[in-house]
C-alpha positions as MATLAB code, in Angstrom:
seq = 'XXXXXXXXXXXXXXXXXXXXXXXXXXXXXXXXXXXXXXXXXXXXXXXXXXXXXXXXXXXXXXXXXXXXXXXXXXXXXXXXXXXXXXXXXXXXXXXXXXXXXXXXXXXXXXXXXXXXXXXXXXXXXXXXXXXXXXXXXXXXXXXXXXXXXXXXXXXXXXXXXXXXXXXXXXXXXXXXXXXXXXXXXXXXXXXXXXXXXXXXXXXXXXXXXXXXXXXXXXXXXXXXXXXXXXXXXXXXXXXXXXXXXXXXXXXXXXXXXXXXXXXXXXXXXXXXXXXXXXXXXXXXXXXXXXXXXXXXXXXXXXXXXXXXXXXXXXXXXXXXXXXXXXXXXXXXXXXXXXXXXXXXXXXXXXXXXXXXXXXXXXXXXXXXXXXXXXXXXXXXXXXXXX';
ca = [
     -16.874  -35.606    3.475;
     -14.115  -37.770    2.391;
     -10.476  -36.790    2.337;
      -9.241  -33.883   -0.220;
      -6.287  -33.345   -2.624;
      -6.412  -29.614   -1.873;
      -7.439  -27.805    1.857;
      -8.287  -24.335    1.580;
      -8.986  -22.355    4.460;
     -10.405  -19.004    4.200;
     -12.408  -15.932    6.746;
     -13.409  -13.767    4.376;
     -15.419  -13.248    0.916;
     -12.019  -12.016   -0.734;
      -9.956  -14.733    0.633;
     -12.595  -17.160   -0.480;
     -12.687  -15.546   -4.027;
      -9.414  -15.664   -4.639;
      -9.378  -19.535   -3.978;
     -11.543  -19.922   -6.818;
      -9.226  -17.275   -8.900;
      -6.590  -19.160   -7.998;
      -7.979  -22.384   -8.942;
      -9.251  -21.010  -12.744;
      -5.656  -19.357  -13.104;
      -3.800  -23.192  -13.325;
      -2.131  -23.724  -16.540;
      -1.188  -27.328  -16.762;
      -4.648  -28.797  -16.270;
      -5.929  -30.259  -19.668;
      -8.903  -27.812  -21.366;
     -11.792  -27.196  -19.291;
     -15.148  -25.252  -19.835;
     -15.884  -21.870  -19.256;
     -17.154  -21.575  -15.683;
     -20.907  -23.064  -15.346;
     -23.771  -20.567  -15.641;
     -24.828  -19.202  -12.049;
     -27.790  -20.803  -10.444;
     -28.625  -17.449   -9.225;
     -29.834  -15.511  -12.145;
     -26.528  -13.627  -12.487;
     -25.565  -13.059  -16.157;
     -23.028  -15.181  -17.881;
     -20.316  -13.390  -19.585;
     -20.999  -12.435  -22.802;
     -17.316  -10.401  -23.595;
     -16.225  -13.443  -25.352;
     -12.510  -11.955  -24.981;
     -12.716  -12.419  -21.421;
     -13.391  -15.747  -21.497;
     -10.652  -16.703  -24.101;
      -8.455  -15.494  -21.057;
      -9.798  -17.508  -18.744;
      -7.589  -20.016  -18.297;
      -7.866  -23.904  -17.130;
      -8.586  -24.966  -13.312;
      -5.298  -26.042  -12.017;
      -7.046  -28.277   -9.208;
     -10.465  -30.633   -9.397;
     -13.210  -29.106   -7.832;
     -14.383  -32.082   -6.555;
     -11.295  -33.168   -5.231;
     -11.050  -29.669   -2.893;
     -12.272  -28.659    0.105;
     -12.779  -25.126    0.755;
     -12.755  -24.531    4.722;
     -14.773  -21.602    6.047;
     -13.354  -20.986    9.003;
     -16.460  -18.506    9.817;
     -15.970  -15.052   12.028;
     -18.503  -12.723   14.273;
     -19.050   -9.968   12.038;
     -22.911  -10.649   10.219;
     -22.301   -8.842    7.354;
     -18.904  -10.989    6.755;
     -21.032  -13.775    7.676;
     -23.698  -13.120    4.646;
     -20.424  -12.004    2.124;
     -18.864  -15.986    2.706;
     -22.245  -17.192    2.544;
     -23.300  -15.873   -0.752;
     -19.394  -16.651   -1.603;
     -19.983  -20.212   -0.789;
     -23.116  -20.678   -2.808;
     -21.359  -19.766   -6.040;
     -18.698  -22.279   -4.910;
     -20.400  -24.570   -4.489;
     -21.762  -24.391   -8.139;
     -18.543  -24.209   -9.573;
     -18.480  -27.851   -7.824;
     -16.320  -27.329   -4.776;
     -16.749  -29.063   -1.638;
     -17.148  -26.433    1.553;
     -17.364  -26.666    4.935;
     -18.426  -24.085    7.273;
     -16.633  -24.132   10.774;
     -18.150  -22.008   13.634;
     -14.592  -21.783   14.686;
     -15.280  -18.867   16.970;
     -18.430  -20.162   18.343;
     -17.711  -20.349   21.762;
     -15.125  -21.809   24.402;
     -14.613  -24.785   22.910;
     -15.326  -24.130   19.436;
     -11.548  -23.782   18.943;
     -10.694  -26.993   19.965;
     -12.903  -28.517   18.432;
     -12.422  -27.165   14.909;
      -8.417  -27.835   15.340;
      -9.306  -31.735   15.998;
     -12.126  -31.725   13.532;
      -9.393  -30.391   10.799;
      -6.388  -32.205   11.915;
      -7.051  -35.437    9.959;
      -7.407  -34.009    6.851;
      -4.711  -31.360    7.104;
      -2.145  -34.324    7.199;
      -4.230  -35.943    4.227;
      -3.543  -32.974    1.901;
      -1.193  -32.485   -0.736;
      -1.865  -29.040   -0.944;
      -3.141  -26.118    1.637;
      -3.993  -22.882    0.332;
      -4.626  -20.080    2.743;
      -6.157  -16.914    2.586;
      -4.628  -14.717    5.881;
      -1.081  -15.800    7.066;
      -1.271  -13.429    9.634;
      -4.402  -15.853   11.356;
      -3.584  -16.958   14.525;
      -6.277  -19.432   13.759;
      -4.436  -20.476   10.208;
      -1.225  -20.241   11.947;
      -2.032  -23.234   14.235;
      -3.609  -25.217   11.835;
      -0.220  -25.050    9.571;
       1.537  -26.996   12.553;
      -0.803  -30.101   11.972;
       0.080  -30.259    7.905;
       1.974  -32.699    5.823;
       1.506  -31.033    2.836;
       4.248  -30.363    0.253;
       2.876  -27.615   -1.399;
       1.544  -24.410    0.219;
      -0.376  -21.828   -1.147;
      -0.937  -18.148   -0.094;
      -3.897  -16.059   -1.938;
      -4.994  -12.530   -1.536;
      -6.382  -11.232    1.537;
      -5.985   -7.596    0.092;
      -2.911   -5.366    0.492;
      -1.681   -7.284    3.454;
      -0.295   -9.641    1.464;
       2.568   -6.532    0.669;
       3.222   -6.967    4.273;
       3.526  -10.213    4.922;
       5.609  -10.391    2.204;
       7.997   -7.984    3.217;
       7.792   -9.964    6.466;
       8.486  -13.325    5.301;
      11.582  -11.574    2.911;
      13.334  -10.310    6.354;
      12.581  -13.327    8.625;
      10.567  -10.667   10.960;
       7.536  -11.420   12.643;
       3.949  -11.832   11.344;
       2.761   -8.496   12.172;
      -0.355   -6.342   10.679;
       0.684   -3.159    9.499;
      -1.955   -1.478   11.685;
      -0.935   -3.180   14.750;
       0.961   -1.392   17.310;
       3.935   -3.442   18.396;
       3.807   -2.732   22.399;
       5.038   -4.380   24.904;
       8.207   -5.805   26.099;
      10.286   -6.039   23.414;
       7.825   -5.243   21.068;
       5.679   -7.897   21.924;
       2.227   -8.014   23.735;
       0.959  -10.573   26.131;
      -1.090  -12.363   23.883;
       2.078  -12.338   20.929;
       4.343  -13.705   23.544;
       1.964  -16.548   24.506;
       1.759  -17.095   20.879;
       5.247  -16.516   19.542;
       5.983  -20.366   19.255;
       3.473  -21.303   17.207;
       3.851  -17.996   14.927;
       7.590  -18.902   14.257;
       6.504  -22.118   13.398;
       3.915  -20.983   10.666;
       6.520  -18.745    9.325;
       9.272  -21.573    8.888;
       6.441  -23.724    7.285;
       6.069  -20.685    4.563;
       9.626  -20.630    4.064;
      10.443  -23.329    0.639;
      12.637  -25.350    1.588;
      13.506  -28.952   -0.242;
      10.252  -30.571    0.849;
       8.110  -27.915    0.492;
       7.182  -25.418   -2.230;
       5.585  -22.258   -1.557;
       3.699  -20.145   -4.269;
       2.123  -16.667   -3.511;
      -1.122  -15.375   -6.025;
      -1.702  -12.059   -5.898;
      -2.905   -8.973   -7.538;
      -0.318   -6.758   -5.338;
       3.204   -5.616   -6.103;
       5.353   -8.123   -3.929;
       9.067   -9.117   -3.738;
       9.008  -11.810   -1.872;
      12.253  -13.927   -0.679;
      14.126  -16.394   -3.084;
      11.977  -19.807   -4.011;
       8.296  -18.560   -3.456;
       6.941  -18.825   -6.516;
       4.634  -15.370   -7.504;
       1.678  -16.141   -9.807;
      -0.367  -13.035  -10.934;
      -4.098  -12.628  -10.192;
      -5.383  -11.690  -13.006;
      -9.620  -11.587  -11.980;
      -9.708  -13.878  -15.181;
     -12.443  -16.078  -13.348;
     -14.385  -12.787  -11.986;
     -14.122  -11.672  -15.561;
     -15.389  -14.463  -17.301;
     -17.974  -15.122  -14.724;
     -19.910  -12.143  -14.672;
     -20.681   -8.620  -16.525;
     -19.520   -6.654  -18.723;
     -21.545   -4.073  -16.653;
     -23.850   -1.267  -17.274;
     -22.015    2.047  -16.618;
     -23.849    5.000  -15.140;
     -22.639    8.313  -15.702;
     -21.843    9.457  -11.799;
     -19.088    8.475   -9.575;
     -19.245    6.029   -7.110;
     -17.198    6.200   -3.669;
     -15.377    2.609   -1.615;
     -15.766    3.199    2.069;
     -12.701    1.714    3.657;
     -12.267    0.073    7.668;
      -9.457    2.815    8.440;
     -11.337    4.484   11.110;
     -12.545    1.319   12.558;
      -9.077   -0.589   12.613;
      -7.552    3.320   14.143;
      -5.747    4.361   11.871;
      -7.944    7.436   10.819;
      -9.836   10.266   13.127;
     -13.472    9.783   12.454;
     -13.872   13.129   11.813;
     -11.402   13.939    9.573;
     -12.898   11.065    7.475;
     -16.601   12.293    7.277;
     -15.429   15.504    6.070;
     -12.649   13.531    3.094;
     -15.561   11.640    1.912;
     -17.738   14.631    1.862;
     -14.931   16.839   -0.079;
     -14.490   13.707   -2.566;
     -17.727   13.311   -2.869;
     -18.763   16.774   -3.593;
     -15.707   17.418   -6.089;
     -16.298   14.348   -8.359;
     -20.031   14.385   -8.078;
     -20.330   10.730   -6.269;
     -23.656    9.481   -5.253;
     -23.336    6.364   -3.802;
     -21.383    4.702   -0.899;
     -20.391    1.134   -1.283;
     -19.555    0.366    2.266;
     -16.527   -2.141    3.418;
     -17.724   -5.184    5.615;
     -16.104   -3.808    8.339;
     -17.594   -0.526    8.538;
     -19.938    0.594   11.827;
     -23.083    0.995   11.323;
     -23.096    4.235   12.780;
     -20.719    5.788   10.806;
     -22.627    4.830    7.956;
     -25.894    6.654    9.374;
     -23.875    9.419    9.005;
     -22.749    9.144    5.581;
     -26.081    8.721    4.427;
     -28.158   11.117    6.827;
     -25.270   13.822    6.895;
     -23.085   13.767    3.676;
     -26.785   12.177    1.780;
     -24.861    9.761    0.187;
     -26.651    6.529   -0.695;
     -24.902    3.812    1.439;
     -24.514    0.093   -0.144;
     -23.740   -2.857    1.595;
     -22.577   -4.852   -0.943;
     -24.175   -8.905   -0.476;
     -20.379   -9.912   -2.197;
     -16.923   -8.593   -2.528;
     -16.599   -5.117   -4.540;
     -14.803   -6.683   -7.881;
     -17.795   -9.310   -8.186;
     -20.832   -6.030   -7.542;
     -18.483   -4.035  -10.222;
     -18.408   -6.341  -12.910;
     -21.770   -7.231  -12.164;
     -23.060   -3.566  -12.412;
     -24.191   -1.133  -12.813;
     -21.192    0.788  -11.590;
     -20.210    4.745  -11.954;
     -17.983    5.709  -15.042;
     -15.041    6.622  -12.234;
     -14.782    4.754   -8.941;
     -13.105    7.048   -6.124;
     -11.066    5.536   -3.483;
      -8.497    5.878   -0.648;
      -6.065    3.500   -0.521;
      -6.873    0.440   -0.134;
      -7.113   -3.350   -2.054;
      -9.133   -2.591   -4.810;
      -7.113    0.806   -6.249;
      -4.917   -2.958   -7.310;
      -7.961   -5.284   -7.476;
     -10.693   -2.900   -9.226;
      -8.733   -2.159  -13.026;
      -8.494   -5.951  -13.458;
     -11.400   -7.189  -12.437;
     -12.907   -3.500  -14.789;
     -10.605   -4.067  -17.754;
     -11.863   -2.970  -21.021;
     -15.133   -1.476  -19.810;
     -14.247    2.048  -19.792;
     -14.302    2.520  -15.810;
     -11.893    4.878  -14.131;
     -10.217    3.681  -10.704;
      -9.042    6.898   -8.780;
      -7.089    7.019   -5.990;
      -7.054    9.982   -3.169;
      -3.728    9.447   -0.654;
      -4.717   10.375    2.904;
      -3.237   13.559    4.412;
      -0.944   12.617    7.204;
      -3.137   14.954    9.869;
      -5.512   12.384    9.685;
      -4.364    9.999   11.000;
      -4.892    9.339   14.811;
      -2.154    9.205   17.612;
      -2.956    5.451   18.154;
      -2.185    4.825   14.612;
       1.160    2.734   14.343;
       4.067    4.110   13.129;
       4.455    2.177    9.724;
       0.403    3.305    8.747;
       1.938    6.651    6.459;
       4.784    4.700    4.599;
       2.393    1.610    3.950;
      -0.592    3.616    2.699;
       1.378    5.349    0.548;
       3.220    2.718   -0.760;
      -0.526    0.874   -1.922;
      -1.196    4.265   -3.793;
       2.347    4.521   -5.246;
       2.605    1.062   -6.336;
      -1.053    1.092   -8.200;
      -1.333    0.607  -12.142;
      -3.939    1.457  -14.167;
      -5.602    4.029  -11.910;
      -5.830    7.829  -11.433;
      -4.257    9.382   -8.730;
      -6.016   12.702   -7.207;
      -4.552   15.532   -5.490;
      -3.870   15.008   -2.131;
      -6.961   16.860   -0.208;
      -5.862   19.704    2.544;
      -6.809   18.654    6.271;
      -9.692   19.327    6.738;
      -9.269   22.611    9.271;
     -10.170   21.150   13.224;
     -12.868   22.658   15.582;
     -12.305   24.070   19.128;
];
């Protein structure tokens, strides 16, 4: 595989989407097709409006290399996979790094990569908060960095990046001395590094494409995701006449009490007559036993990210959430078919005592700063057990 133009790294099935949303959204490329039907019996769009949207791909397809910089997880495994396939037959290069493969694995990815990271113009990457892509933006050259979705982290890192702080999740606790754990203070170096790389400066321009609400510092340039590829790609879809719930990581990543979970989704799910589950990537499996053998929902593991199963259809007349990526990501991707986005906040009781400190403000700040959707009534806690 020959040197590229373009370097895109990505770990996950949204990252990796919005690299090819980001590529369709360019305006200065001269007029291109619509994107090419997909090998794999999806439909092609037939909302004709949708595709007069769509606009030109602001980078060659042959000329980029998407990097797939693969994790643990299997059903994040089968999401890229499936992600890569249509990819590929939009006519992008890939290349699928175990990266976390074993002992050496890391090493051996970094070398693999660090010829053609000082070959490319541009790098576009999906998760600034990476360790991973953190390292590999100390080998680049390139004079024009990109930053696409990764979900509602992006809010945070660009609040981050606006105040010089840290790269820090918004989950994370920051422990430690001085804030910092063992394994941030080992890394610290190489962290302040990637963050002066995504600083513009006079040799390097740095644009941000998002779906979220951002402010991000002087001379990052903010392009708007607006799903057109997604849109012109695939649906319009069926529409069933039941609700459909997103399952969200919160109680895996700590921030929610399982508990107090099982019983939200049960209330929502009773209240707006829901039937099905469409489960995040993250999700354990047992939890999801539960939500199908207690609360008899029926649990979907969706084979690609939520926007491309929604505009594929069918999908329920309202879509209940809690807050999360697609309350921002869903209505765009959905426009003009009549769907209903809905968005329940999550009581403060729920929350565990591990949770971090910022988890309130931030989750309410995704459900305050969400267009286009309906916002519920913020459930009671559910009353606790002795």
């Amino acid at each position: 595989m020959g040197p590229a133009d373009t370097l895109a790294f990505v770990e996950s099935p949204v990252q990796l989407l919005n690299v090819l949303e980001w590529a369709h959204a360019g305006r200065d490329a001269p007029p291109a097709a619509a994107p090419a039907p997909l090998r794999d019996g999806l439909p092609r769009q037939t909302d004709r409006r949708a595709a007069d949207l769509a606009a030109t791909p602001r980078t060659d397809p042959s000329d980029t290399v998407i990097v797939v910089l693969a994790p643990h997880d299997p059903m994040t495994r089968g999401q890229l996979r499936r992600m890569a396939e249509l990819a590929r037959d939009q006519g992008y290069r890939l290349r699928w790094e175990e990266a976390r493969g074993g002992a050496g694995a890391p090493v051996q990815t970094v070398g693999g990569l660090a010829g053609p990271l000082r070959a490319a113009r541009r790098v576009v990457i999906g998760d600034p908060f990476s360790r991973y892509v953190q390292l590999l933006l100390t080998l680049t050259r390139a004079r024009e960095l990109v930053v696409v979705d990764d979900g509602t982290a992006t809010m945070e890192f660009a609040v981050q990046l606006a105040r010089g702080e840290r790269f820090v999740r918004w989950h994370r606790q920051r422990g430690g001395r001085g804030g910092l754990g063992a394994r941030d203070i080992v890394f610290a170096p190489v962290s302040a590094s990637a963050r002066r790389m995504l600083t513009p400066n006079n040799r390097r321009s740095v644009e941000l494409f998002t779906a979220m609400p951002v402010e991000p510092p002087p001379g990052v340039t903010v392009t708007a995701n607006a799903f057109a590829w997604t849109r012109a790609a695939f649906g319009p879809p069926r529409i069933t006449r039941s609700a459909d719930l997103v399952g969200t990581s919160l109680v895996e990543t700590g921030v929610v009490e399982p508990e107090r979970y099982l019983e939200a989704v049960a209330a929502l799910a009773d209240a707006h007559g829901a039937t099905r589950y469409f489960a995040h990537r993250r999700e354990d499996t047992d939890k999801l036993r539960l939500i199908a053998g207690r609360l008899g929902l029926e649990v979907v593991r969706p084979e690609l990210p939520l926007e491309l199963i929604a505009r594929r259809g069918p999908i329920g007349r309202t879509v209940l959430s809690f807050p999360s990526t697609v309350v921002h990501t869903l209505p765009l991707a959905l426009a003009g078919t009549g769907v209903t986005v809905a968005v329940c906040d999550i009581d403060p009781s729920w929350l565990t005592e591990r949770a971090s400190p910022r988890a309130q403000g931030f989750l309410s700040r995704v459900t305050g700063s969400a267009r286009d959707v309906r916002r519920l009534p913020r459930m009671s806690a559910p009353a606790r057990t002795t």
